[in-house]
Each structure stands twice: as structure tokens, then as C-alpha cells.
Amino acid sequence: MIDQTSADHSSRWPNAARCVVAITIDFDGPSLEIGRGRNTLGIYSHGRYSAKCGIPRYLRILEETGIPATFFVPGYDAEQHPQSVREIVGSGHEVAAHGYVHEGWDLGDEEPFFLQKTHEILTDLVGAAPLGWRSPSGHKSARTMRALKRLGYIYDSSDKDRDLPYLAEFGGRVHDNLIILPNNTSSLDDFPFYRVSYTPPSEVLAHWIEEYEAIRAEGGYFNLTLHPRVGYGSGSPARAHIVKELIEYIKESGDAQFVNLAQFADWCLKSPRRWLKTPPFVNGGAA
């Protein structure tokens, strides 16, 4: 039986889904260490796991569960592991941009150069320009957004300030061809669980199921961020396995729509006024 909460929101999403679900995977290979001036050996070798084990493991999981995903790939990692990127695309998944060397600092005036550099690397490798971007460290400004728009991006998945998508606003106006797809890096990201609190995978799964059910009850949008590296990421067997369990749980709910973010952004931008920051949604539609 569908409760009243879900009925109120049933017309919001594609195919009248009760909840939209995006599985997003931040490649985060050796670029992260290189960007911080470290070598990639010994205690700093975690990122090398991504291409060797993490990415192949997730491609198998996605094939077995039959869902699409979005992979955010730093330009340096694409240069170092082009075959991994080709396998992602060959498996039917989206490749989006994620910095060049996973920049953990404000690039200032150099930012457009780095955005352009990764854009060209991914375009040449994939054969099509990326449509989405996620900040590798949270740094972002109006300059960032101007560069993304100039390069033809249709979405950014970096902000943490809303539960639902919304149109980008910068330069004193709303842009109806560039949408923000927020990502929750506190409770829908593996980093704090595996790097900060060192939570066992079984408890992480229980938490993510609770998050999914709460979001589903509101007719919301579930954007999960994973890292296929070892250490703080979800690349290793037990941590990857609980992601598969989560996907299967969500599929069994029967009313979720799995999307890659480019597909979802394109769908949202076909009705841009629905995604203004204000007025808010009321009873499944814009007020």
C-alpha cells in the first residue's frame, strides 16, 4: 500500500517513481596523492587500488544488478588508466569530470585552465564531452560555474545545501540550462564512515538503508557517493559487497528509478521552472 506521503510526490520523478537513485563513483586513483606532492608507494598507494581492483569490482556489481552509474574521473587518473575509463564507457556508464589531480586547494585564476585540461582529456578518451562535474575537494565559485557553462556542462554535483535539484544561480541570474544535483558527503558518502569513524560495513549498510527509506518516504532523491580505492574507500570486497546488497534492497522496493546523473540532469532541464530554488515544491509540483 502506498502511503499518502508517497502519493503527494508520485508525479515528481521519471516514470512516476517514488524515489530517484544515483550511484556515483569517484575514481580517486593516484591523482589524489600526486596532487598533494606524495609518491604513490607504501602508505600512499591506496589510490592505485582503484584501477587494479576497485573499478573492475564495481563494473561487475553494476553488470550483475543491471543499473547505470556515474563515474567522476580526475584527468590525471584518466591519463594513467585510459583502459579503465574505456571499460567504464564500454559498460554503458557515464564518465564525468572530477578535477585534474584531485585539487585540494583553491586554484584561483588557474581554475579555468585545469577544468579545460580535464575536459579535453576525457573528451578525447571517451569520444564525447563530459556533461557533469563534481568538485574534488568542495572548492567552487562563480568563476567555476562560468567555466563549466562555457564548456557545455549541464550539471554540477558538488553542493550540500538542499535535498532536491535546483537551477544554478550565479552572475546575478538563474541559469535554466545548468542544474545543481546536490551530494550529501556526511551520510551518503563512504568517506566519513571508513576514514573517520571506521564503521563496519554491516553498520554502513544499515545506515544507508535507513537513509534510503527516509528519502523514499519524502519522494526524494538518493545520491550515493562511493570511492573504489582501498583504505577510506569502498573498493575492497566486504565494502563493495554491501553496496551490492543496498542496490538489491532498493530494487526490491519496486518504486525506485536508477539513473546516471547526465540522464537525470537532462530530464530535469526539460522542465527548468520546476527546479527554481523558490518557490518550493508543494504536493508533487512547483507552487
mmCIF file of C-alpha atoms in Angstrom:
data_model
loop_
_atom_site.group_PDB
_atom_site.id
_atom_site.type_symbol
_atom_site.label_atom_id
_atom_site.label_comp_id
_atom_site.label_asym_id
_atom_site.label_seq_id
_atom_site.Cartn_x
_atom_site.Cartn_y
_atom_site.Cartn_z
ATOM 1 C CA MET A 1 0.000 0.000 0.000
ATOM 2 C CA ILE A 2 1.361 3.441 -0.974
ATOM 3 C CA ASP A 3 1.005 5.898 1.876
ATOM 4 C CA GLN A 4 -0.136 9.479 1.466
ATOM 5 C CA THR A 5 3.410 10.831 1.674
ATOM 6 C CA SER A 6 4.474 8.943 -1.425
ATOM 7 C CA ALA A 7 1.249 9.804 -3.242
ATOM 8 C CA ASP A 8 1.907 13.502 -2.697
ATOM 9 C CA HIS A 9 5.191 13.192 -4.599
ATOM 10 C CA SER A 10 4.358 10.453 -7.098
ATOM 11 C CA SER A 11 4.346 12.785 -10.113
ATOM 12 C CA ARG A 12 7.726 14.365 -9.384
ATOM 13 C CA TRP A 13 10.138 11.849 -10.920
ATOM 14 C CA PRO A 14 10.628 9.947 -14.191
ATOM 15 C CA ASN A 15 8.168 7.095 -14.714
ATOM 16 C CA ALA A 16 6.252 8.274 -11.618
ATOM 17 C CA ALA A 17 8.964 6.749 -9.429
ATOM 18 C CA ARG A 18 8.740 7.299 -5.719
ATOM 19 C CA CYS A 19 12.498 7.907 -5.433
ATOM 20 C CA VAL A 20 15.310 8.631 -7.876
ATOM 21 C CA VAL A 21 18.563 6.806 -7.087
ATOM 22 C CA ALA A 22 22.024 7.697 -8.403
ATOM 23 C CA ILE A 23 25.052 5.532 -7.653
ATOM 24 C CA THR A 24 28.076 7.778 -8.182
ATOM 25 C CA ILE A 25 31.666 6.570 -8.012
ATOM 26 C CA ASP A 26 34.587 8.963 -7.586
ATOM 27 C CA PHE A 27 37.556 7.241 -9.281
ATOM 28 C CA ASP A 28 40.104 8.961 -6.977
ATOM 29 C CA GLY A 29 43.127 6.977 -8.089
ATOM 30 C CA PRO A 30 46.738 8.135 -7.625
ATOM 31 C CA SER A 31 45.718 11.670 -8.635
ATOM 32 C CA LEU A 32 44.868 12.446 -5.019
ATOM 33 C CA GLU A 33 48.400 11.684 -3.790
ATOM 34 C CA ILE A 34 50.072 13.309 -6.800
ATOM 35 C CA GLY A 35 48.095 16.483 -6.200
ATOM 36 C CA ARG A 36 49.463 16.616 -2.674
ATOM 37 C CA GLY A 37 53.060 16.080 -3.706
ATOM 38 C CA ARG A 38 53.312 12.495 -2.436
ATOM 39 C CA ASN A 39 54.603 9.407 -4.131
ATOM 40 C CA THR A 40 52.147 6.576 -4.713
ATOM 41 C CA LEU A 41 54.020 3.830 -2.883
ATOM 42 C CA GLY A 42 53.666 2.196 0.518
ATOM 43 C CA ILE A 43 51.278 4.049 2.805
ATOM 44 C CA TYR A 44 50.324 6.360 -0.081
ATOM 45 C CA SER A 45 49.433 3.593 -2.533
ATOM 46 C CA HIS A 46 45.708 3.401 -1.730
ATOM 47 C CA GLY A 47 44.712 5.157 -4.949
ATOM 48 C CA ARG A 48 46.463 2.596 -7.126
ATOM 49 C CA TYR A 49 43.872 0.087 -5.934
ATOM 50 C CA SER A 50 41.084 1.859 -7.828
ATOM 51 C CA ALA A 51 42.092 0.858 -11.361
ATOM 52 C CA LYS A 52 43.545 -2.505 -10.332
ATOM 53 C CA CYS A 53 40.671 -3.811 -8.225
ATOM 54 C CA GLY A 54 38.013 -1.268 -7.227
ATOM 55 C CA ILE A 55 36.781 -0.205 -10.657
ATOM 56 C CA PRO A 56 36.637 -3.781 -12.067
ATOM 57 C CA ARG A 57 34.761 -4.900 -8.936
ATOM 58 C CA TYR A 58 32.165 -2.144 -9.322
ATOM 59 C CA LEU A 59 31.736 -2.784 -13.018
ATOM 60 C CA ARG A 60 30.914 -6.405 -12.158
ATOM 61 C CA ILE A 61 28.445 -5.331 -9.477
ATOM 62 C CA LEU A 62 26.730 -2.898 -11.823
ATOM 63 C CA GLU A 63 26.506 -5.535 -14.540
ATOM 64 C CA GLU A 64 25.075 -8.093 -12.117
ATOM 65 C CA THR A 65 22.483 -5.662 -10.788
ATOM 66 C CA GLY A 66 21.742 -4.130 -14.191
ATOM 67 C CA ILE A 67 21.823 -0.470 -13.203
ATOM 68 C CA PRO A 68 23.547 2.636 -14.637
ATOM 69 C CA ALA A 69 26.099 4.666 -12.703
ATOM 70 C CA THR A 70 28.151 7.846 -12.981
ATOM 71 C CA PHE A 71 31.937 7.734 -12.551
ATOM 72 C CA PHE A 72 33.645 11.027 -11.674
ATOM 73 C CA VAL A 73 37.178 10.763 -13.047
ATOM 74 C CA PRO A 74 40.118 13.120 -12.427
ATOM 75 C CA GLY A 75 42.044 13.955 -15.597
ATOM 76 C CA TYR A 76 45.327 12.588 -14.248
ATOM 77 C CA ASP A 77 43.735 9.227 -13.460
ATOM 78 C CA ALA A 78 42.267 9.094 -16.958
ATOM 79 C CA GLU A 79 45.732 9.689 -18.415
ATOM 80 C CA GLN A 80 47.284 6.997 -16.237
ATOM 81 C CA HIS A 81 44.492 4.437 -16.648
ATOM 82 C CA PRO A 82 42.825 5.032 -20.019
ATOM 83 C CA GLN A 83 41.730 1.413 -20.326
ATOM 84 C CA SER A 84 39.761 1.666 -17.090
ATOM 85 C CA VAL A 85 37.905 4.684 -18.443
ATOM 86 C CA ARG A 86 37.207 2.888 -21.717
ATOM 87 C CA GLU A 87 35.809 -0.072 -19.776
ATOM 88 C CA ILE A 88 33.512 2.232 -17.820
ATOM 89 C CA VAL A 89 32.132 3.716 -21.025
ATOM 90 C CA GLY A 90 32.025 0.338 -22.769
ATOM 91 C CA SER A 91 29.894 -0.961 -19.918
ATOM 92 C CA GLY A 92 27.326 1.760 -20.566
ATOM 93 C CA HIS A 93 28.102 4.128 -17.708
ATOM 94 C CA GLU A 94 28.654 7.869 -17.615
ATOM 95 C CA VAL A 95 32.083 9.459 -17.203
ATOM 96 C CA ALA A 96 32.048 12.924 -15.631
ATOM 97 C CA ALA A 97 34.826 15.337 -14.585
ATOM 98 C CA HIS A 98 36.416 15.469 -11.133
ATOM 99 C CA GLY A 99 39.383 17.819 -11.253
ATOM 100 C CA TYR A 100 42.807 17.043 -12.687
ATOM 101 C CA VAL A 101 44.915 15.960 -9.685
ATOM 102 C CA HIS A 102 42.021 15.957 -7.208
ATOM 103 C CA GLU A 103 42.897 19.515 -6.255
ATOM 104 C CA GLY A 104 42.507 20.068 -2.518
ATOM 105 C CA TRP A 105 43.107 23.788 -2.670
ATOM 106 C CA ASP A 106 41.563 26.862 -4.240
ATOM 107 C CA LEU A 107 43.043 27.108 -7.753
ATOM 108 C CA GLY A 108 42.289 30.792 -8.113
ATOM 109 C CA ASP A 109 42.882 32.133 -11.606
ATOM 110 C CA GLU A 110 44.296 28.755 -12.713
ATOM 111 C CA GLU A 111 40.956 27.014 -12.285
ATOM 112 C CA PRO A 112 39.636 27.506 -15.864
ATOM 113 C CA PHE A 113 42.883 26.014 -17.189
ATOM 114 C CA PHE A 114 42.524 22.854 -15.082
ATOM 115 C CA LEU A 115 38.828 22.490 -15.904
ATOM 116 C CA GLN A 116 39.644 22.792 -19.606
ATOM 117 C CA LYS A 117 42.547 20.331 -19.314
ATOM 118 C CA THR A 118 40.465 17.536 -17.774
ATOM 119 C CA HIS A 119 37.581 18.314 -20.116
ATOM 120 C CA GLU A 120 39.820 17.751 -23.131
ATOM 121 C CA ILE A 121 41.391 14.593 -21.690
ATOM 122 C CA LEU A 122 38.015 12.981 -21.042
ATOM 123 C CA THR A 123 36.549 14.146 -24.349
ATOM 124 C CA ASP A 124 39.435 12.669 -26.319
ATOM 125 C CA LEU A 125 39.369 9.415 -24.387
ATOM 126 C CA VAL A 126 35.614 8.859 -24.256
ATOM 127 C CA GLY A 127 34.770 10.274 -27.666
ATOM 128 C CA ALA A 128 32.166 12.655 -26.232
ATOM 129 C CA ALA A 129 32.389 15.664 -23.950
ATOM 130 C CA PRO A 130 31.508 15.132 -20.272
ATOM 131 C CA LEU A 131 28.265 16.757 -19.186
ATOM 132 C CA GLY A 132 28.797 16.802 -15.441
ATOM 133 C CA TRP A 133 31.351 17.874 -12.847
ATOM 134 C CA ARG A 134 31.923 17.303 -9.148
ATOM 135 C CA SER A 135 34.432 19.340 -7.203
ATOM 136 C CA PRO A 136 37.234 17.069 -5.966
ATOM 137 C CA SER A 137 37.522 18.953 -2.703
ATOM 138 C CA GLY A 138 34.497 21.202 -2.310
ATOM 139 C CA HIS A 139 36.154 24.359 -3.676
ATOM 140 C CA LYS A 140 33.827 26.216 -6.025
ATOM 141 C CA SER A 141 32.987 29.785 -7.032
ATOM 142 C CA ALA A 142 31.083 31.789 -9.623
ATOM 143 C CA ARG A 143 34.260 31.548 -11.730
ATOM 144 C CA THR A 144 33.896 27.751 -11.605
ATOM 145 C CA MET A 145 30.323 27.940 -12.785
ATOM 146 C CA ARG A 146 31.130 30.323 -15.628
ATOM 147 C CA ALA A 147 33.836 27.935 -16.857
ATOM 148 C CA LEU A 148 31.536 24.914 -16.597
ATOM 149 C CA LYS A 149 28.837 26.679 -18.574
ATOM 150 C CA ARG A 150 31.313 27.764 -21.247
ATOM 151 C CA LEU A 151 32.454 24.142 -21.607
ATOM 152 C CA GLY A 152 28.886 22.941 -22.079
ATOM 153 C CA TYR A 153 28.246 21.163 -18.770
ATOM 154 C CA ILE A 154 24.611 20.661 -17.803
ATOM 155 C CA TYR A 155 25.063 19.741 -14.150
ATOM 156 C CA ASP A 156 27.285 20.151 -11.100
ATOM 157 C CA SER A 157 27.124 17.674 -8.197
ATOM 158 C CA SER A 158 29.170 19.485 -5.556
ATOM 159 C CA ASP A 159 26.835 21.413 -3.265
ATOM 160 C CA LYS A 160 25.361 20.188 0.026
ATOM 161 C CA ASP A 161 22.657 22.773 0.647
ATOM 162 C CA ARG A 162 19.411 21.159 -0.483
ATOM 163 C CA ASP A 163 17.672 17.786 -0.669
ATOM 164 C CA LEU A 164 16.480 18.291 -4.241
ATOM 165 C CA PRO A 165 17.998 19.518 -7.521
ATOM 166 C CA TYR A 166 17.885 23.226 -8.281
ATOM 167 C CA LEU A 167 18.928 25.550 -11.094
ATOM 168 C CA ALA A 168 22.354 27.169 -10.835
ATOM 169 C CA GLU A 169 22.424 30.809 -9.812
ATOM 170 C CA PHE A 170 25.469 32.989 -10.446
ATOM 171 C CA GLY A 171 26.267 36.279 -12.100
ATOM 172 C CA GLY A 172 23.082 37.720 -10.688
ATOM 173 C CA ARG A 173 20.696 35.386 -12.508
ATOM 174 C CA VAL A 174 19.270 31.904 -12.709
ATOM 175 C CA HIS A 175 20.628 29.636 -15.460
ATOM 176 C CA ASP A 176 17.978 27.326 -16.882
ATOM 177 C CA ASN A 177 20.486 25.082 -18.693
ATOM 178 C CA LEU A 178 22.722 24.189 -15.727
ATOM 179 C CA ILE A 179 21.373 22.306 -12.728
ATOM 180 C CA ILE A 180 22.820 21.543 -9.308
ATOM 181 C CA LEU A 181 22.442 17.906 -8.210
ATOM 182 C CA PRO A 182 23.439 18.088 -4.515
ATOM 183 C CA ASN A 183 25.507 15.338 -2.904
ATOM 184 C CA ASN A 184 25.423 14.599 0.802
ATOM 185 C CA THR A 185 29.011 13.947 1.864
ATOM 186 C CA SER A 186 28.073 13.443 5.508
ATOM 187 C CA SER A 187 25.694 10.497 5.466
ATOM 188 C CA LEU A 188 25.581 9.355 1.818
ATOM 189 C CA ASP A 189 29.342 9.132 1.280
ATOM 190 C CA ASP A 190 31.636 6.290 2.334
ATOM 191 C CA PHE A 191 34.493 8.604 3.414
ATOM 192 C CA PRO A 192 33.254 9.597 6.901
ATOM 193 C CA PHE A 193 32.358 6.008 7.770
ATOM 194 C CA TYR A 194 35.585 4.377 6.646
ATOM 195 C CA ARG A 195 38.077 7.173 7.275
ATOM 196 C CA VAL A 196 36.690 8.998 10.301
ATOM 197 C CA SER A 197 34.618 6.562 12.367
ATOM 198 C CA TYR A 198 35.925 3.266 10.909
ATOM 199 C CA THR A 199 32.409 1.839 10.881
ATOM 200 C CA PRO A 200 31.962 -1.844 9.975
ATOM 201 C CA PRO A 201 30.374 -2.392 6.539
ATOM 202 C CA SER A 202 27.288 -4.059 8.039
ATOM 203 C CA GLU A 203 26.526 -0.907 10.024
ATOM 204 C CA VAL A 204 27.134 1.304 6.992
ATOM 205 C CA LEU A 205 24.618 -0.778 5.033
ATOM 206 C CA ALA A 206 22.041 -0.408 7.802
ATOM 207 C CA HIS A 207 22.587 3.355 7.846
ATOM 208 C CA TRP A 208 22.246 3.713 4.064
ATOM 209 C CA ILE A 209 19.054 1.650 4.065
ATOM 210 C CA GLU A 210 17.631 3.964 6.735
ATOM 211 C CA GLU A 211 18.619 6.995 4.655
ATOM 212 C CA TYR A 212 17.036 5.476 1.551
ATOM 213 C CA GLU A 213 13.756 4.711 3.323
ATOM 214 C CA ALA A 214 13.561 8.211 4.805
ATOM 215 C CA ILE A 215 14.274 9.834 1.433
ATOM 216 C CA ARG A 216 11.835 7.490 -0.298
ATOM 217 C CA ALA A 217 9.125 8.405 2.217
ATOM 218 C CA GLU A 218 9.555 12.055 1.193
ATOM 219 C CA GLY A 219 9.557 11.209 -2.504
ATOM 220 C CA GLY A 220 13.143 12.371 -2.706
ATOM 221 C CA TYR A 221 16.422 11.853 -4.491
ATOM 222 C CA PHE A 222 19.154 9.496 -3.228
ATOM 223 C CA ASN A 223 22.666 10.364 -4.445
ATOM 224 C CA LEU A 224 25.260 7.952 -3.046
ATOM 225 C CA THR A 225 28.994 8.762 -3.319
ATOM 226 C CA LEU A 226 31.498 5.891 -3.350
ATOM 227 C CA HIS A 227 35.265 5.649 -3.750
ATOM 228 C CA PRO A 228 36.759 2.477 -5.288
ATOM 229 C CA ARG A 229 40.152 2.960 -3.634
ATOM 230 C CA VAL A 230 41.150 0.880 -0.631
ATOM 231 C CA GLY A 231 41.551 2.374 2.827
ATOM 232 C CA TYR A 232 38.920 5.057 3.224
ATOM 233 C CA GLY A 233 37.015 3.902 0.159
ATOM 234 C CA SER A 234 34.601 1.115 -0.721
ATOM 235 C CA GLY A 235 36.765 -0.738 -3.209
ATOM 236 C CA SER A 236 37.606 -3.769 -1.059
ATOM 237 C CA PRO A 237 35.406 -6.902 -1.148
ATOM 238 C CA ALA A 238 33.305 -6.527 2.021
ATOM 239 C CA ARG A 239 32.673 -2.826 1.494
ATOM 240 C CA ALA A 240 31.767 -3.302 -2.156
ATOM 241 C CA HIS A 241 29.524 -6.233 -1.270
ATOM 242 C CA ILE A 242 27.302 -4.125 0.967
ATOM 243 C CA VAL A 243 26.821 -1.683 -1.926
ATOM 244 C CA LYS A 244 25.506 -4.582 -3.994
ATOM 245 C CA GLU A 245 23.209 -5.528 -1.110
ATOM 246 C CA LEU A 246 21.974 -1.933 -0.936
ATOM 247 C CA ILE A 247 21.240 -1.843 -4.672
ATOM 248 C CA GLU A 248 19.322 -5.114 -4.430
ATOM 249 C CA TYR A 249 17.357 -3.791 -1.451
ATOM 250 C CA ILE A 250 16.420 -0.636 -3.354
ATOM 251 C CA LYS A 251 15.426 -2.624 -6.431
ATOM 252 C CA GLU A 252 13.154 -4.816 -4.306
ATOM 253 C CA SER A 253 11.247 -1.732 -3.177
ATOM 254 C CA GLY A 254 9.839 -1.698 -6.704
ATOM 255 C CA ASP A 255 9.319 2.046 -6.999
ATOM 256 C CA ALA A 256 12.822 3.488 -7.405
ATOM 257 C CA GLN A 257 14.276 4.815 -10.655
ATOM 258 C CA PHE A 258 18.036 4.300 -11.075
ATOM 259 C CA VAL A 259 19.693 6.955 -13.249
ATOM 260 C CA ASN A 260 23.077 8.237 -14.225
ATOM 261 C CA LEU A 261 23.384 11.921 -13.440
ATOM 262 C CA ALA A 262 23.562 13.113 -17.048
ATOM 263 C CA GLN A 263 20.255 11.368 -17.789
ATOM 264 C CA PHE A 264 18.731 12.830 -14.663
ATOM 265 C CA ALA A 265 20.011 16.348 -15.336
ATOM 266 C CA ASP A 266 18.674 16.217 -18.887
ATOM 267 C CA TRP A 267 15.275 15.137 -17.588
ATOM 268 C CA CYS A 268 15.211 17.938 -15.003
ATOM 269 C CA LEU A 269 16.214 20.600 -17.535
ATOM 270 C CA LYS A 270 13.309 19.746 -19.810
ATOM 271 C CA SER A 271 11.112 21.489 -17.217
ATOM 272 C CA PRO A 272 13.504 24.028 -15.711
ATOM 273 C CA ARG A 273 10.958 26.091 -13.761
ATOM 274 C CA ARG A 274 10.237 23.093 -11.556
ATOM 275 C CA TRP A 275 13.763 23.426 -10.177
ATOM 276 C CA LEU A 276 13.884 27.035 -9.062
ATOM 277 C CA LYS A 277 15.194 27.413 -5.511
ATOM 278 C CA THR A 278 11.969 29.221 -4.713
ATOM 279 C CA PRO A 279 9.078 28.650 -4.602
ATOM 280 C CA PRO A 280 9.459 25.165 -3.095
ATOM 281 C CA PHE A 281 7.657 22.026 -4.182
ATOM 282 C CA VAL A 282 4.115 21.648 -2.928
ATOM 283 C CA ASN A 283 2.180 18.396 -3.355
ATOM 284 C CA GLY A 284 4.467 16.982 -6.010
ATOM 285 C CA GLY A 285 4.773 20.089 -8.191
ATOM 286 C CA ALA A 286 6.112 23.604 -8.106
ATOM 287 C CA ALA A 287 3.973 26.029 -6.150
#
